[in-house]
Every structure is written in structure tokens, then in C-alpha cells.
Amino acid sequence: MTKVVNHFASDTIAVRAGIETDTQHGAITPPLYLSSNYSFAGFDEPREFDYTRSGNPTRQILGQAIADLEQGVGGVITSSGMSAVFLVLQLLKAGERVLAPHDCYGGCFRLFRSYNEKGIISVDFVDQTNDEALLAGLEKNPKIVWIETPSNPLLRVVDIEKISRLAKEKGALVVVDNTFLSPVLQKPLLLGADIVIHSATKYINGHSDVVGGAVVAKDAAVYEDLKWWANCTGITGAPFDSFLTLRGLRTLDVRIKRHCKNALRVAEYLQAHPQVEKVYFPGLEDHEGHEIAKKQQSGFGAMISFKLNGDVEDAKKFLSGLSVFSLAESLGGVESLICHPSTMTHAAVAIEDQITAGITQNLLRLSIGIENVEDLLTDLDSGFEQCRLHEVKEVSNG
Ligand code: PLP
């Protein structure tokens, strides 16, 4: 099938995906096809779909919608973000090398490291904000350069255009994990990347009720390869998950705008707070990646990390004072979440590697939702108040 570039704006693409494509009843929203298989029209006459692992009408609409948003040729929908990562690794031959950021999502770190230890592939983890380390990594001729920007949980920002150019000189494929921003805020394929992956569990779906993933390719041959491996390994997403994700995707643009607006208020509040040691948010002018973020993103996103003045005990006290923010992993849903990366999202990363990546015990990560921002600020006030109450108690007991 020849892919036609969709020239509509992102908000229109997301809202209109699959609308009025039902030829049987003229349904406005596309139907959910749960069927695992499809009849042949006759002997040796397969229709467009034969078996849902290989292809499914509902999943196909979602895959094409995300590809259109990312301005790629096609998108494979997978059963989770990690299976999207796993799918990309199928493009490698035994022993080929991946150059990954040292502070990538803990699950990616675990998969890369485990495959490295098993001798399936070779992986180097480097600080991609450090030019010297990056160039040294590229000298080893990686086949894939993996980028995650902003990174999880410290929101380090790297220059996609620059890294893509350097990687291309070495003949590497550039893969960007765009989970933290979504295509509304960043389009890596337009900056030189070859593949974009998503944990669609996050902003793409946005309602914390689906685990899913997506891989979008810029090039038709790479897309065909990915589709082949997705079918071969059986990691394609379930139709019902695609249906829900497509429904969530329709409001991506308006959700993201509200997420970003709330996040900037929260980041400014935290930065001015005397009980905060440091705030990590690319929208703040003193953030190291602020200028790159301004150049390659159309908004700063809604993930914020911050270090409390104190230690892990203070972090526990702070958390005990919250009632709007939920203590949970994941991110990108309409509801606000808070997590302690060291013991939660990055628990799979050894403590010494956490320290190298800058993950300390007083670090907390926020996924800012779309609630009324005044309620979020009041809730954070209660967290800080808990820390102060304990301090006062400790002083009077001492
Ligand atoms: N990439 C990033 C940046 C993530 O934050 C996550 C999950 O948190 C993943 C990939 C993996 O996605 P999933 O949990 O959907 O498998």
C-alpha cells in the first residue's frame, strides 16, 4: 500500500483518524474488530486481513494515526512500550552495538543490559549531553543510537538533530523514545531520526487504562521489516487496547496543552520553595537543556523532577502529606502522579548506576495531570507542611 503523507495539523489528524471509514453502516467512529481471524474471499483469495496477530483493522487505524502524527510512513502497534523497544532490537544482528543514554528509562536499561550480558547485542551507556562521551561511543560504530529526550527521570535534554547527524556519519539508525513529549510537542523524524517509539501507555492513550506501545518508521523498508518482526514475534497489540488508545488519542492535543500549562505553574512554585534543593524541568530558564528544548520542542511537557532539601525520610514524610497526587509509577495520564524513582521506576537499575545517572534518595518525580492547578499546589503545600511538622517534633524531642 502506498502511504500518502497526511498534511493535516496534528490536532486534526488525531481527531479525524478513521472517522467515517465504515463502509457497511456509515458509522462515524471506526468499529472495534475483535475477531482473531478473517475468512478468505475464495480459494487462494485472502482479503486485506487474515489473522489478527499479523493485521487488524482497528489496530491499523491507530498505527497509521500515530505514524501521521510523527510524520512517518507507518506505525506498528505493540502490546507495551517495552515490546516496542524489543521490536526495534530485532533489527540488529547478533553482537551489533547500541549506544544508549546512561539515564534512559529503567526498563530499557534493564533490557539493554540483560541482552548485553547474554551476548545477544553489545550496549554502551553514555551521558549523551557530554560530547566527549558521545563521540567516544560513536567511534565504536553502533548500529543503533538510542535517544530519550527529555530523559527519565532527570529531564536531561539532548539535541536530536546534532546526534542524528553524527550517528548518520557512522551509518547508525537513530531511534528516539518520544514517550515524554508525544508527537504534539516533538517530532524526531523531522529532526533526523529514523524511528520513533512510544510507550502509548502514557500521553498517547492518556487515561491510564491501557498498556501499549508504538514504533513509527520514516522509511518504508524499515517499516516493512518492523511489521514482519512484530508478526513473527507475536508482540502486536490487542484490538480492544487499540480501540481505547485511539479514543484517547483524539484529545491528545487539548490534554497536552493543559498538562503543559499546569506543569509550568508547578515547576515555578517548586523552584521558589525553600524546602526544595533543585528542580528539573526543561521549561525553566536555568535548566541545562532549556535552549535545546526551545529549539526542538513546541512545549516543555509535564514531567517534573525535584530534590527535596533532605533525605529519603523527608521524601516519605512529604509523600504522606499528599492526597491529590497518587503515589504510582507511570505517567502521562490525566491524573497527577508522584513517584520515588530510586525505589519505583528505576528499582531495576543498580544503586551505583542510579548514582551515576544522578538518581538520589531525595529525588521525586511528578507527572502533572490536568486537574485544577490550584488544587495541585495546595496538595504540594501539604506535603511540605508534613516535612516541617516532623522537623519541629524532632527538634522538640531532641
Ligand atoms: N519508555 C519510557 C520513556 C517509559 O517511561 C516507559 C515506561 O514507563 C517505557 C518506555 C516502557 O513502556 P511500557 O511500560 O508501556 O512497557
Short mmCIF file of C-alpha atoms and ligand atoms in Angstrom, two decimals:
data_model
loop_
_atom_site.label_atom_id
_atom_site.label_comp_id
_atom_site.label_asym_id
_atom_site.label_seq_id
_atom_site.Cartn_x
_atom_site.Cartn_y
_atom_site.Cartn_z
CA MET A 1 0.00 0.00 0.00
CA THR A 2 1.43 3.42 -0.96
CA LYS A 3 1.46 5.71 2.03
CA VAL A 4 0.22 9.23 1.45
CA VAL A 5 1.65 11.88 3.77
CA ASN A 6 -1.12 13.34 5.87
CA HIS A 7 -0.83 17.12 5.66
CA PHE A 8 -3.46 17.98 8.26
CA ALA A 9 -2.39 19.62 11.52
CA SER A 10 -1.73 17.28 14.45
CA ASP A 11 -4.98 18.11 16.24
CA THR A 12 -6.99 17.38 13.09
CA ILE A 13 -5.10 14.13 12.39
CA ALA A 14 -5.79 12.85 15.90
CA VAL A 15 -9.46 13.79 15.92
CA ARG A 16 -10.21 12.54 12.41
CA ALA A 17 -8.28 9.23 12.48
CA GLY A 18 -10.55 6.55 11.00
CA ILE A 19 -13.65 8.74 11.21
CA GLU A 20 -16.30 7.81 8.67
CA THR A 21 -14.33 4.90 7.25
CA ASP A 22 -17.01 2.29 7.95
CA THR A 23 -18.46 1.35 4.60
CA GLN A 24 -21.08 -1.07 5.96
CA HIS A 25 -23.18 1.23 8.18
CA GLY A 26 -21.55 4.62 7.82
CA ALA A 27 -20.55 4.61 11.50
CA ILE A 28 -18.82 7.86 12.39
CA THR A 29 -16.25 6.28 14.74
CA PRO A 30 -14.45 3.22 13.40
CA PRO A 31 -15.81 -0.10 14.69
CA LEU A 32 -13.83 -2.35 17.02
CA TYR A 33 -12.85 -5.59 15.23
CA LEU A 34 -12.23 -8.20 17.90
CA SER A 35 -12.22 -11.16 15.51
CA SER A 36 -8.99 -13.15 15.67
CA ASN A 37 -9.31 -14.26 12.04
CA TYR A 38 -10.94 -13.39 8.75
CA SER A 39 -12.43 -15.54 6.02
CA PHE A 40 -10.81 -15.83 2.63
CA ALA A 41 -12.98 -14.50 -0.19
CA GLY A 42 -12.34 -17.79 -2.03
CA PHE A 43 -9.62 -20.31 -2.74
CA ASP A 44 -6.26 -18.50 -2.63
CA GLU A 45 -8.10 -15.21 -2.27
CA PRO A 46 -7.05 -13.66 1.03
CA ARG A 47 -8.64 -10.36 1.97
CA GLU A 48 -6.66 -7.43 3.41
CA PHE A 49 -6.67 -9.10 6.84
CA ASP A 50 -6.39 -12.80 7.60
CA TYR A 51 -5.20 -13.15 11.22
CA THR A 52 -5.15 -10.52 13.96
CA ARG A 53 -1.57 -11.15 15.07
CA SER A 54 -0.47 -10.07 11.59
CA GLY A 55 -3.01 -7.34 10.99
CA ASN A 56 -6.23 -5.94 12.42
CA PRO A 57 -8.44 -3.12 11.10
CA THR A 58 -8.77 -1.30 14.45
CA ARG A 59 -5.05 -1.56 15.20
CA GLN A 60 -4.18 -0.42 11.70
CA ILE A 61 -6.10 2.85 12.11
CA LEU A 62 -4.25 3.58 15.34
CA GLY A 63 -0.86 2.70 13.81
CA GLN A 64 -1.46 4.98 10.84
CA ALA A 65 -2.74 7.80 13.07
CA ILE A 66 0.41 7.75 15.22
CA ALA A 67 2.58 7.49 12.09
CA ASP A 68 0.77 10.50 10.61
CA LEU A 69 1.29 12.47 13.82
CA GLU A 70 5.00 11.61 13.78
CA GLN A 71 5.16 12.15 10.01
CA GLY A 72 6.47 8.65 9.37
CA VAL A 73 5.36 6.14 6.73
CA GLY A 74 3.78 3.61 9.06
CA GLY A 75 3.38 2.60 12.66
CA VAL A 76 3.39 -0.80 14.33
CA ILE A 77 1.25 -1.05 17.45
CA THR A 78 2.72 -3.30 20.12
CA SER A 79 1.42 -4.78 23.36
CA SER A 80 3.51 -2.40 25.54
CA GLY A 81 6.18 0.25 25.33
CA MET A 82 8.77 -2.39 26.23
CA SER A 83 7.62 -4.60 23.38
CA ALA A 84 8.10 -1.58 21.10
CA VAL A 85 11.70 -1.39 22.36
CA PHE A 86 12.09 -5.16 21.93
CA LEU A 87 10.76 -4.89 18.37
CA VAL A 88 13.38 -2.31 17.41
CA LEU A 89 16.12 -4.59 18.77
CA GLN A 90 15.02 -7.23 16.23
CA LEU A 91 16.62 -5.04 13.54
CA LEU A 92 20.04 -5.92 14.96
CA LYS A 93 22.21 -8.89 14.09
CA ALA A 94 23.98 -10.83 16.85
CA GLY A 95 26.69 -8.77 18.51
CA GLU A 96 25.77 -5.47 16.89
CA ARG A 97 26.03 -2.43 19.09
CA VAL A 98 23.58 0.03 20.68
CA LEU A 99 24.67 3.37 22.05
CA ALA A 100 22.14 4.28 24.73
CA PRO A 101 21.83 7.12 27.24
CA HIS A 102 23.02 6.24 30.74
CA ASP A 103 19.83 7.69 32.20
CA CYS A 104 17.26 6.03 29.93
CA TYR A 105 14.03 4.58 31.33
CA GLY A 106 14.86 1.79 33.81
CA GLY A 107 13.02 -0.88 31.81
CA CYS A 108 15.02 -0.04 28.66
CA PHE A 109 18.22 -0.03 30.70
CA ARG A 110 17.37 -3.48 32.10
CA LEU A 111 16.58 -4.94 28.67
CA PHE A 112 19.69 -3.48 27.02
CA ARG A 113 21.94 -4.56 29.86
CA SER A 114 20.47 -8.08 30.04
CA TYR A 115 20.85 -8.58 26.28
CA ASN A 116 24.39 -7.28 26.57
CA GLU A 117 25.15 -9.72 29.40
CA LYS A 118 23.68 -12.63 27.42
CA GLY A 119 25.89 -11.67 24.47
CA ILE A 120 22.89 -11.06 22.19
CA ILE A 121 23.92 -7.48 21.44
CA SER A 122 26.56 -5.05 22.73
CA VAL A 123 25.47 -1.94 24.56
CA ASP A 124 27.31 1.18 25.70
CA PHE A 125 25.63 3.58 28.06
CA VAL A 126 26.91 7.14 27.87
CA ASP A 127 25.91 10.60 29.02
CA GLN A 128 24.75 11.94 25.66
CA THR A 129 24.88 15.52 26.94
CA ASN A 130 28.66 15.06 27.18
CA ASP A 131 30.13 15.50 23.67
CA GLU A 132 33.35 13.67 24.50
CA ALA A 133 31.49 10.60 25.81
CA LEU A 134 29.10 10.68 22.87
CA LEU A 135 31.87 10.85 20.27
CA ALA A 136 33.81 8.07 22.02
CA GLY A 137 30.67 5.92 21.91
CA LEU A 138 30.15 6.64 18.21
CA GLU A 139 33.74 5.61 17.48
CA LYS A 140 32.67 2.04 18.35
CA ASN A 141 30.34 2.09 15.30
CA PRO A 142 26.98 1.39 16.91
CA LYS A 143 24.21 0.14 14.62
CA ILE A 144 21.59 1.92 16.70
CA VAL A 145 21.88 5.19 18.57
CA TRP A 146 19.12 5.29 21.15
CA ILE A 147 17.90 8.71 22.30
CA GLU A 148 15.46 9.52 25.07
CA THR A 149 14.79 13.23 25.40
CA PRO A 150 13.76 14.57 27.82
CA SER A 151 15.15 11.66 29.80
CA ASN A 152 13.58 9.82 32.67
CA PRO A 153 13.68 10.93 35.49
CA LEU A 154 16.11 13.87 35.29
CA LEU A 155 14.69 15.50 32.19
CA ARG A 156 18.07 15.87 30.51
CA VAL A 157 17.59 17.22 27.01
CA VAL A 158 19.81 16.25 24.08
CA ASP A 159 19.98 17.73 20.60
CA ILE A 160 18.26 15.22 18.31
CA GLU A 161 19.39 16.96 15.13
CA LYS A 162 23.03 17.01 16.18
CA ILE A 163 23.15 13.41 17.43
CA SER A 164 21.30 12.20 14.33
CA ARG A 165 23.84 13.92 12.07
CA LEU A 166 26.79 12.41 13.95
CA ALA A 167 25.15 8.97 14.05
CA LYS A 168 24.43 9.07 10.31
CA GLU A 169 28.11 9.74 9.62
CA LYS A 170 28.72 6.35 11.27
CA GLY A 171 25.87 4.68 9.41
CA ALA A 172 23.77 4.12 12.54
CA LEU A 173 19.99 4.10 12.77
CA VAL A 174 18.67 6.75 15.17
CA VAL A 175 15.81 5.74 17.44
CA VAL A 176 14.05 8.27 19.66
CA ASP A 177 11.86 7.34 22.59
CA ASN A 178 9.29 10.15 22.35
CA THR A 179 7.14 8.95 25.25
CA PHE A 180 7.67 12.01 27.47
CA LEU A 181 6.51 14.58 24.94
CA SER A 182 4.28 12.88 22.36
CA PRO A 183 4.26 13.99 18.71
CA VAL A 184 2.32 17.10 19.70
CA LEU A 185 5.44 18.56 21.31
CA GLN A 186 8.30 16.90 19.43
CA LYS A 187 8.66 15.26 16.02
CA PRO A 188 12.01 13.43 15.99
CA LEU A 189 11.65 12.13 12.41
CA LEU A 190 11.71 15.75 11.20
CA LEU A 191 14.93 16.28 13.16
CA GLY A 192 16.81 13.42 11.50
CA ALA A 193 15.75 10.32 13.46
CA ASP A 194 14.80 7.10 11.62
CA ILE A 195 12.47 5.51 14.15
CA VAL A 196 10.29 6.82 16.96
CA ILE A 197 9.00 4.63 19.73
CA HIS A 198 6.32 5.31 22.32
CA SER A 199 5.02 3.81 25.43
CA ALA A 200 1.44 4.52 24.29
CA THR A 201 0.51 3.69 27.88
CA LYS A 202 1.40 7.32 28.62
CA TYR A 203 0.25 10.52 26.86
CA ILE A 204 -0.86 8.83 23.63
CA ASN A 205 -3.63 6.98 25.46
CA GLY A 206 -3.68 9.40 28.35
CA HIS A 207 -6.23 7.74 30.62
CA SER A 208 -4.13 5.15 32.46
CA ASP A 209 -6.28 2.24 31.32
CA VAL A 210 -4.15 0.67 28.56
CA VAL A 211 -0.62 -0.69 28.36
CA GLY A 212 0.60 -0.34 24.80
CA GLY A 213 3.38 0.76 22.51
CA ALA A 214 4.09 2.10 19.05
CA VAL A 215 7.03 2.07 16.65
CA VAL A 216 6.98 4.52 13.75
CA ALA A 217 9.46 4.40 10.87
CA LYS A 218 10.45 7.16 8.48
CA ASP A 219 11.41 4.73 5.75
CA ALA A 220 9.11 2.20 4.06
CA ALA A 221 11.69 -0.62 4.06
CA VAL A 222 12.33 -0.21 7.80
CA TYR A 223 8.57 -0.17 8.41
CA GLU A 224 8.12 -3.41 6.46
CA ASP A 225 10.93 -5.00 8.46
CA LEU A 226 9.35 -3.92 11.74
CA LYS A 227 5.94 -5.21 10.67
CA TRP A 228 7.49 -8.55 9.72
CA TRP A 229 9.23 -8.92 13.08
CA ALA A 230 6.13 -7.82 15.01
CA ASN A 231 4.13 -10.61 13.40
CA CYS A 232 7.00 -13.09 13.72
CA THR A 233 7.50 -12.48 17.44
CA GLY A 234 3.78 -12.02 18.19
CA ILE A 235 4.06 -8.74 20.07
CA THR A 236 1.34 -6.80 18.27
CA GLY A 237 -1.24 -5.00 20.42
CA ALA A 238 -4.73 -6.25 21.19
CA PRO A 239 -7.62 -4.74 19.18
CA PHE A 240 -9.53 -3.54 22.25
CA ASP A 241 -6.42 -1.75 23.52
CA SER A 242 -6.08 -0.10 20.11
CA PHE A 243 -9.72 0.99 20.24
CA LEU A 244 -9.27 2.61 23.65
CA THR A 245 -5.96 4.18 22.66
CA LEU A 246 -7.47 5.66 19.51
CA ARG A 247 -10.22 7.15 21.63
CA GLY A 248 -7.64 8.65 23.98
CA LEU A 249 -5.54 9.91 21.09
CA ARG A 250 -8.36 12.10 19.80
CA THR A 251 -7.94 14.52 22.73
CA LEU A 252 -4.13 14.38 22.84
CA ASP A 253 -3.66 17.94 21.67
CA VAL A 254 -6.00 19.57 24.20
CA ARG A 255 -4.77 17.35 27.02
CA ILE A 256 -1.14 18.18 26.29
CA LYS A 257 -1.83 21.93 26.28
CA ARG A 258 -3.41 21.73 29.73
CA HIS A 259 -0.68 19.36 31.03
CA CYS A 260 1.99 21.87 29.93
CA LYS A 261 0.22 24.89 31.40
CA ASN A 262 -0.21 23.18 34.78
CA ALA A 263 3.37 21.88 34.77
CA LEU A 264 4.93 25.28 34.25
CA ARG A 265 2.99 26.66 37.25
CA VAL A 266 4.06 23.72 39.42
CA ALA A 267 7.71 23.99 38.34
CA GLU A 268 7.79 27.71 39.15
CA TYR A 269 6.17 27.04 42.52
CA LEU A 270 8.75 24.35 43.35
CA GLN A 271 11.65 26.47 42.21
CA ALA A 272 10.65 29.25 44.60
CA HIS A 273 10.14 26.85 47.52
CA PRO A 274 12.70 26.98 50.36
CA GLN A 275 12.35 23.21 51.04
CA VAL A 276 13.40 22.31 47.51
CA GLU A 277 17.05 21.75 46.65
CA LYS A 278 16.71 21.56 42.86
CA VAL A 279 14.01 21.39 40.21
CA TYR A 280 14.44 19.55 36.91
CA PHE A 281 12.09 20.94 34.27
CA PRO A 282 13.19 21.98 30.75
CA GLY A 283 10.76 24.90 30.81
CA LEU A 284 12.79 26.69 33.49
CA GLU A 285 15.35 29.10 32.06
CA ASP A 286 18.14 27.79 34.26
CA HIS A 287 17.61 24.17 33.12
CA GLU A 288 20.69 23.00 31.22
CA GLY A 289 18.62 21.81 28.28
CA HIS A 290 16.31 24.83 28.11
CA GLU A 291 17.71 26.28 24.87
CA ILE A 292 17.74 22.93 23.04
CA ALA A 293 14.23 22.22 24.30
CA LYS A 294 13.06 25.59 22.94
CA LYS A 295 14.62 24.74 19.58
CA GLN A 296 13.32 21.20 19.09
CA GLN A 297 10.14 21.06 21.17
CA SER A 298 6.95 23.06 20.78
CA GLY A 299 6.28 22.89 24.53
CA PHE A 300 8.11 21.77 27.65
CA GLY A 301 5.95 18.80 28.63
CA ALA A 302 4.53 17.97 32.03
CA MET A 303 7.15 15.84 33.74
CA ILE A 304 8.98 17.49 36.62
CA SER A 305 11.54 16.02 38.97
CA PHE A 306 12.81 17.72 42.09
CA LYS A 307 15.13 17.09 45.00
CA LEU A 308 13.81 17.87 48.44
CA ASN A 309 16.08 19.51 50.97
CA GLY A 310 16.65 16.35 52.97
CA ASP A 311 16.92 12.60 52.63
CA VAL A 312 14.73 9.59 52.00
CA GLU A 313 12.94 10.08 55.36
CA ASP A 314 11.91 13.57 54.28
CA ALA A 315 10.69 12.16 50.97
CA LYS A 316 8.50 9.69 52.91
CA LYS A 317 7.09 12.49 55.09
CA PHE A 318 6.40 14.63 52.04
CA LEU A 319 4.53 11.79 50.35
CA SER A 320 2.43 11.14 53.46
CA GLY A 321 1.05 14.68 53.23
CA LEU A 322 -0.35 14.34 49.71
CA SER A 323 -3.91 13.47 48.81
CA VAL A 324 -4.37 14.64 45.22
CA PHE A 325 -1.13 13.27 43.75
CA SER A 326 -1.20 9.47 43.72
CA LEU A 327 1.95 7.56 44.60
CA ALA A 328 2.32 5.49 41.46
CA GLU A 329 4.62 4.63 38.60
CA SER A 330 3.71 5.51 35.03
CA LEU A 331 2.95 8.97 33.72
CA GLY A 332 1.06 10.87 31.06
CA GLY A 333 -2.47 10.20 32.32
CA VAL A 334 -4.99 12.95 33.05
CA GLU A 335 -4.44 12.40 36.80
CA SER A 336 -1.37 13.69 38.63
CA LEU A 337 1.12 11.13 39.94
CA ILE A 338 4.22 11.22 42.06
CA CYS A 339 6.94 8.61 42.30
CA HIS A 340 10.22 7.95 44.05
CA PRO A 341 12.38 6.86 41.08
CA SER A 342 15.05 5.08 43.12
CA THR A 343 12.61 2.58 44.66
CA MET A 344 10.00 2.59 41.92
CA THR A 345 10.58 3.25 38.19
CA HIS A 346 14.35 2.76 38.44
CA ALA A 347 14.44 -0.01 41.05
CA ALA A 348 15.81 -2.36 38.36
CA VAL A 349 18.87 -0.12 38.00
CA ALA A 350 21.69 -0.94 40.44
CA ILE A 351 22.28 1.74 43.09
CA GLU A 352 25.75 2.58 41.70
CA ASP A 353 24.24 3.08 38.22
CA GLN A 354 21.47 5.20 39.76
CA ILE A 355 24.10 7.39 41.37
CA THR A 356 25.94 7.74 38.04
CA ALA A 357 22.66 8.80 36.44
CA GLY A 358 22.03 11.33 39.27
CA ILE A 359 19.12 9.48 40.88
CA THR A 360 19.31 10.19 44.59
CA GLN A 361 17.11 9.21 47.54
CA ASN A 362 15.60 12.71 47.89
CA LEU A 363 14.52 12.78 44.24
CA LEU A 364 10.80 12.76 43.44
CA ARG A 365 9.20 12.75 40.00
CA LEU A 366 5.85 14.32 39.17
CA SER A 367 3.58 13.58 36.25
CA ILE A 368 1.42 16.68 36.19
CA GLY A 369 -2.18 15.96 35.26
CA ILE A 370 -4.97 18.18 34.04
CA GLU A 371 -6.69 18.84 37.37
CA ASN A 372 -7.21 22.41 38.58
CA VAL A 373 -3.66 23.61 39.19
CA GLU A 374 -4.60 25.41 42.44
CA ASP A 375 -5.56 22.04 43.93
CA LEU A 376 -2.21 20.61 42.86
CA LEU A 377 -0.30 23.48 44.51
CA THR A 378 -2.34 23.19 47.71
CA ASP A 379 -1.57 19.46 47.79
CA LEU A 380 2.17 20.08 47.42
CA ASP A 381 1.90 22.65 50.24
CA SER A 382 0.51 19.86 52.45
CA GLY A 383 3.47 17.64 51.57
CA PHE A 384 5.96 20.32 52.58
CA GLU A 385 3.95 21.01 55.73
CA GLN A 386 4.35 17.34 56.76
CA CYS A 387 8.14 17.67 56.48
CA ARG A 388 8.09 20.82 58.62
CA LEU A 389 5.84 19.25 61.29
CA HIS A 390 8.22 16.31 61.65
CA GLU A 391 11.20 18.65 61.85
CA VAL A 392 9.55 20.64 64.64
CA LYS A 393 8.73 17.39 66.51
CA GLU A 394 12.26 16.08 66.13
CA VAL A 395 13.74 19.35 67.41
CA SER A 396 11.40 19.47 70.46
CA ASN A 397 12.06 15.77 71.23
CA GLY A 398 15.79 16.26 70.87
N1 PLP B 1 9.94 4.39 27.56
C1 PLP B 1 9.72 5.28 28.55
C2 PLP B 1 10.36 6.64 28.47
C3 PLP B 1 8.91 4.94 29.63
O1 PLP B 1 8.71 5.83 30.62
C4 PLP B 1 8.34 3.64 29.68
C5 PLP B 1 7.51 3.23 30.83
O2 PLP B 1 7.42 3.91 31.82
C6 PLP B 1 8.60 2.75 28.65
C7 PLP B 1 9.39 3.16 27.59
C8 PLP B 1 8.03 1.34 28.66
O3 PLP B 1 6.66 1.39 28.41
P1 PLP B 1 5.58 0.32 28.95
O4 PLP B 1 5.52 0.49 30.43
O5 PLP B 1 4.33 0.71 28.23
O6 PLP B 1 6.06 -1.03 28.58
#
